[in-house]
Coordinates of C-alpha atoms and ligand atoms in Angstrom, one line a residue:
M1 CA 27.2 64.0 -8.2
A2 CA 30.9 64.8 -7.7
D3 CA 31.9 68.4 -8.3
L4 CA 34.7 68.4 -10.9
T5 CA 34.9 72.2 -11.4
G6 CA 38.4 73.2 -12.2
R7 CA 39.5 69.6 -13.2
T8 CA 40.5 68.6 -16.7
A9 CA 39.5 65.2 -18.1
L10 CA 40.9 63.4 -21.2
I11 CA 38.6 60.6 -22.5
T12 CA 39.8 58.3 -25.2
G13 CA 37.1 56.9 -27.5
G14 CA 35.0 59.9 -26.3
A15 CA 33.1 60.2 -29.6
S16 CA 30.8 57.2 -29.1
G17 CA 29.1 54.9 -26.6
I18 CA 30.6 54.8 -23.0
G19 CA 33.2 57.4 -23.8
L20 CA 30.6 59.9 -25.1
A21 CA 28.5 59.3 -22.0
C22 CA 31.6 59.9 -19.8
A23 CA 32.4 63.1 -21.7
E24 CA 28.9 64.4 -21.2
A25 CA 28.8 63.4 -17.5
F26 CA 32.3 64.9 -16.8
A27 CA 31.3 68.1 -18.5
A28 CA 28.0 68.3 -16.6
A29 CA 30.0 67.8 -13.3
G30 CA 32.1 70.9 -14.3
A31 CA 35.3 69.4 -15.8
E32 CA 36.9 70.7 -19.0
V33 CA 36.9 67.7 -21.3
T34 CA 39.1 66.6 -24.1
I35 CA 37.7 64.1 -26.5
A36 CA 40.4 61.9 -27.9
D37 CA 39.2 59.7 -30.8
V38 CA 40.2 58.3 -34.2
N39 CA 36.9 59.7 -35.4
G40 CA 38.1 63.3 -35.5
D41 CA 34.9 64.9 -37.0
T42 CA 32.6 63.5 -34.3
A43 CA 35.2 64.2 -31.6
A44 CA 35.3 67.8 -32.7
A45 CA 31.5 68.1 -32.8
V46 CA 31.2 66.5 -29.3
A47 CA 33.9 68.8 -28.0
E48 CA 32.2 71.9 -29.4
R49 CA 28.8 70.9 -27.9
L50 CA 30.4 70.3 -24.5
G51 CA 32.7 73.4 -24.5
G52 CA 35.8 71.2 -24.5
K53 CA 38.7 70.2 -26.8
H54 CA 39.3 67.4 -29.1
W55 CA 42.3 65.4 -30.1
T56 CA 42.2 63.3 -33.3
V57 CA 44.4 60.3 -32.6
D58 CA 44.7 56.8 -33.8
L59 CA 45.6 54.9 -30.6
S60 CA 46.8 51.9 -32.5
Q61 CA 49.8 53.9 -33.7
T62 CA 51.6 53.4 -30.5
R63 CA 55.0 54.4 -31.8
E64 CA 53.7 57.9 -32.2
L65 CA 52.6 58.0 -28.5
A66 CA 56.0 57.0 -27.1
D67 CA 57.3 60.5 -26.4
L68 CA 54.0 62.0 -25.5
S69 CA 53.5 64.5 -22.6
L70 CA 49.9 65.1 -21.4
S71 CA 48.5 67.5 -18.8
T72 CA 45.2 66.2 -17.4
D73 CA 43.8 65.6 -13.9
I74 CA 41.6 62.7 -15.0
L75 CA 42.5 60.2 -17.7
V76 CA 39.7 57.8 -18.9
N77 CA 41.2 54.9 -20.9
N78 CA 38.1 53.9 -22.7
A79 CA 38.8 53.5 -26.5
G80 CA 38.4 49.9 -27.6
I81 CA 37.2 47.5 -30.3
Q82 CA 35.8 44.0 -30.4
H83 CA 36.4 41.1 -32.7
V84 CA 34.6 37.8 -32.4
R85 CA 36.3 34.7 -33.8
P86 CA 37.4 31.3 -32.6
I87 CA 41.1 31.2 -31.8
L88 CA 41.8 29.0 -34.9
E89 CA 40.3 31.7 -37.1
F90 CA 41.5 34.8 -35.2
E91 CA 43.8 36.8 -37.4
P92 CA 47.2 37.4 -35.6
E93 CA 47.4 41.0 -36.9
T94 CA 43.9 41.8 -35.3
F95 CA 45.1 40.3 -32.0
A96 CA 48.1 42.6 -32.1
L97 CA 46.0 45.6 -33.1
M98 CA 43.6 45.1 -30.2
L99 CA 46.4 44.8 -27.7
R100 CA 48.0 48.0 -29.0
I101 CA 44.7 50.0 -28.7
M102 CA 43.5 48.5 -25.4
V103 CA 46.8 47.8 -23.5
E104 CA 49.8 49.6 -25.0
A105 CA 48.0 52.9 -25.6
P106 CA 46.6 53.1 -22.0
F107 CA 50.1 52.4 -20.7
L108 CA 51.5 55.2 -22.9
L109 CA 48.8 57.6 -21.9
I110 CA 49.2 56.9 -18.2
R111 CA 53.0 57.3 -18.6
A112 CA 52.4 60.6 -20.4
S113 CA 50.0 61.9 -17.7
L114 CA 51.7 60.8 -14.5
P115 CA 54.4 63.5 -14.4
G116 CA 51.8 66.3 -14.3
M117 CA 49.6 64.4 -11.9
Y118 CA 52.5 63.8 -9.5
E119 CA 53.5 67.5 -9.7
R120 CA 50.0 68.6 -8.8
G121 CA 49.5 65.8 -6.2
F122 CA 46.2 64.7 -7.8
G123 CA 45.2 62.4 -10.5
R124 CA 42.5 59.9 -11.4
V125 CA 43.1 57.1 -13.9
I126 CA 39.9 55.4 -14.8
N127 CA 40.2 52.3 -17.0
I128 CA 37.1 51.1 -18.8
S129 CA 37.8 47.4 -18.5
S130 CA 34.9 44.9 -18.7
V131 CA 33.5 41.9 -17.1
H132 CA 35.9 40.3 -19.6
G133 CA 38.7 41.7 -17.5
L134 CA 37.6 39.3 -14.8
R135 CA 35.9 36.5 -16.7
A136 CA 36.5 34.9 -20.1
S137 CA 34.0 34.1 -22.9
E138 CA 34.7 31.9 -25.9
F139 CA 35.6 33.6 -29.3
K140 CA 37.0 36.7 -27.7
S141 CA 40.7 35.8 -27.1
A142 CA 42.2 39.2 -27.9
Y143 CA 39.5 41.2 -26.0
V144 CA 39.7 39.0 -22.9
T145 CA 43.5 39.0 -23.0
A146 CA 43.6 42.8 -23.4
K147 CA 41.1 43.5 -20.6
H148 CA 42.9 41.1 -18.2
A149 CA 46.1 43.0 -19.0
L150 CA 44.4 46.3 -18.4
E151 CA 43.5 45.1 -14.9
G152 CA 47.2 44.5 -14.1
L153 CA 48.2 47.9 -15.5
S154 CA 45.6 49.6 -13.4
K155 CA 46.7 47.9 -10.2
T156 CA 50.3 48.7 -10.8
T157 CA 49.4 52.3 -11.6
A158 CA 47.5 52.4 -8.3
L159 CA 50.5 51.3 -6.3
E160 CA 52.9 53.7 -8.0
G161 CA 50.5 56.6 -8.1
G162 CA 49.0 56.3 -4.6
P163 CA 51.8 58.0 -2.7
H164 CA 51.5 60.9 -5.2
G165 CA 47.7 61.4 -4.8
V166 CA 47.0 59.5 -8.0
T167 CA 44.4 56.7 -8.0
S168 CA 43.8 54.1 -10.7
N169 CA 40.7 52.0 -10.9
C170 CA 38.8 49.8 -13.4
I171 CA 35.1 49.8 -14.3
N172 CA 33.9 46.4 -15.4
P173 CA 30.6 46.6 -17.2
G174 CA 28.6 43.7 -18.7
Y175 CA 27.1 44.3 -22.1
V176 CA 26.4 48.0 -22.6
R177 CA 24.0 49.5 -25.1
T178 CA 26.5 50.9 -27.6
P179 CA 27.6 50.6 -31.3
L180 CA 30.3 48.2 -30.2
V181 CA 27.7 45.7 -29.0
E182 CA 25.4 46.3 -32.0
K183 CA 28.3 45.6 -34.4
Q184 CA 29.1 42.2 -32.8
I185 CA 25.6 40.7 -33.0
A186 CA 26.1 39.2 -36.5
D187 CA 29.5 37.8 -35.6
Q188 CA 28.2 36.3 -32.3
A189 CA 25.3 34.7 -34.2
K190 CA 27.7 33.1 -36.6
A191 CA 30.2 32.0 -34.0
H192 CA 27.5 30.5 -31.8
G193 CA 25.4 29.1 -34.6
I194 CA 22.2 30.9 -33.6
P195 CA 19.9 33.5 -35.2
E196 CA 20.9 37.2 -34.8
E197 CA 17.7 37.9 -32.9
D198 CA 18.6 35.4 -30.2
V199 CA 22.1 36.9 -29.5
V200 CA 21.1 39.4 -26.8
E201 CA 19.1 36.9 -24.8
K202 CA 21.0 33.7 -25.4
V203 CA 24.6 35.1 -25.4
M204 CA 24.8 38.5 -23.8
L205 CA 22.4 38.2 -21.0
T206 CA 22.7 34.5 -20.0
E207 CA 25.0 35.2 -17.0
S208 CA 23.4 38.4 -15.7
A209 CA 20.7 38.1 -13.0
I210 CA 19.2 41.4 -14.4
K211 CA 18.1 40.8 -17.9
R212 CA 18.8 44.1 -19.6
L213 CA 21.8 45.8 -21.2
V214 CA 23.8 48.4 -19.1
E215 CA 23.2 52.0 -20.2
P216 CA 26.2 54.1 -21.1
A217 CA 25.1 56.8 -18.6
E218 CA 25.2 54.3 -15.8
V219 CA 28.9 53.6 -16.5
A220 CA 29.6 57.3 -16.7
S221 CA 28.0 58.0 -13.3
L222 CA 30.4 55.5 -11.7
A223 CA 33.4 57.2 -13.6
V224 CA 32.4 60.6 -12.3
W225 CA 32.2 59.3 -8.7
L226 CA 35.6 57.7 -9.1
A227 CA 37.0 61.0 -10.3
G228 CA 35.7 63.0 -7.3
D229 CA 37.4 63.8 -4.0
T230 CA 35.3 61.4 -1.9
A231 CA 36.7 58.5 -3.9
G232 CA 40.3 59.4 -2.9
M233 CA 40.8 56.1 -1.0
V234 CA 39.4 53.9 -3.8
N235 CA 42.6 52.7 -5.5
G236 CA 43.5 49.6 -7.4
A237 CA 39.8 48.5 -7.4
S238 CA 37.7 47.0 -10.1
Y239 CA 34.0 47.9 -9.9
T240 CA 31.7 45.5 -11.7
M241 CA 28.5 46.8 -13.2
D242 CA 27.3 43.5 -14.7
G243 CA 23.9 42.7 -13.3
G244 CA 25.4 40.0 -11.2
W245 CA 27.3 38.1 -13.9
S246 CA 30.6 38.0 -11.9
A247 CA 28.8 37.0 -8.7
R248 CA 28.6 33.5 -10.2
Ligands
NAD1 P1 32.0 52.3 -29.2 O1 32.3 51.5 -30.4 O2 30.6 52.9 -29.0 O3 33.1 53.5 -29.0 C1 34.4 53.3 -29.0 C2 35.1 54.6 -29.4 O4 36.5 54.3 -29.5 C3 34.7 55.1 -30.8 O5 34.4 56.5 -30.7 C4 35.9 54.8 -31.7 O6 36.1 55.7 -32.7 C5 37.0 54.9 -30.6 N1 38.2 54.2 -31.1 C6 38.3 52.9 -31.6 N2 39.5 52.6 -32.0 C7 40.3 53.7 -31.8 C8 41.6 54.0 -32.0 N3 42.4 53.2 -32.6 N4 42.1 55.2 -31.6 C9 41.2 56.1 -31.1 N5 39.9 55.9 -30.8 C10 39.4 54.7 -31.2 O7 32.4 51.3 -28.0 P2 31.9 51.3 -26.4 O8 31.0 50.1 -26.3 O9 31.5 52.6 -25.9 O10 33.2 50.8 -25.8 C11 34.1 51.7 -25.0 C12 34.9 50.9 -24.1 O11 34.1 50.2 -23.2 C13 35.8 49.8 -24.7 O12 37.1 49.8 -24.1 C14 35.0 48.5 -24.5 O13 35.9 47.4 -24.4 C15 34.4 48.8 -23.1 N6 33.3 48.0 -22.8 C16 32.2 48.0 -23.6 C17 31.2 47.2 -23.3 C18 29.9 47.1 -24.1 O14 29.2 46.2 -23.9 N7 29.7 48.0 -25.0 C19 31.2 46.4 -22.1 C20 32.3 46.4 -21.3 C21 33.4 47.2 -21.7

């Protein structure tokens, strides 16, 4: 495991799922973590347990992030939400909300973090994208759009940050065992016209050659590696962890 002693790491959506696993893994690797989440009580409890800090923030309120200044060595853009509807039924305000949380907020947090990273000559931007940053699925127009946009933001950050010692990369998991996945089972069943108990096998795992969900800790272990010194030449990449889905 990379030694992150002396590094600071800000993890959005760090109160649950992949973000929580990242916070635990970064803290275990020696980093001082800040848990940024709209769920302030849980963020505070996680921060206390890990000896870190918390920041209660609603990342959909992007106007309030415009003049932000952040000091962090590692930024994990992880917070996200899902909404499953055919385009014809997809509420425009939900589409806009998802793009604010999953595209605009990462842009604003990167923008707020880069000056300090440039000054210190070191930075790691880790964007939790998805296999849906590289592939589409029906009924997920906003999510697929947002994750494809995040890929572009990550690559641009990689090019601008590289000369300053700042790398930017995406992690692209398939379905991960988190509340975000559990919450969409009913909607997936409705949209696909199948029983809820068939959703994992018939919708989520159809494309993966390995028939199980990804564990949050597996995603976190890749994030920790990307944050370490030995990954200094990994820049502008997108690392799939999807059991082979995107090999098709
Ligand atoms: P999760 O629901 O378990 O956790 C998401 C966290 O983000 C929660 O703590 C939530 O409070 C926080 N959050 C949501 N909206 C917020 C807002 N407006 N401001 C601040 N915080 C907010 O979800 P997860 O499955 O751990 O997903 C984390 C990331 O991983 C997301 O970007 C998601 O798209 C991505 N991802 C998830 C999967 C999966 O299958 N679970 C697969 C690929 C990518």
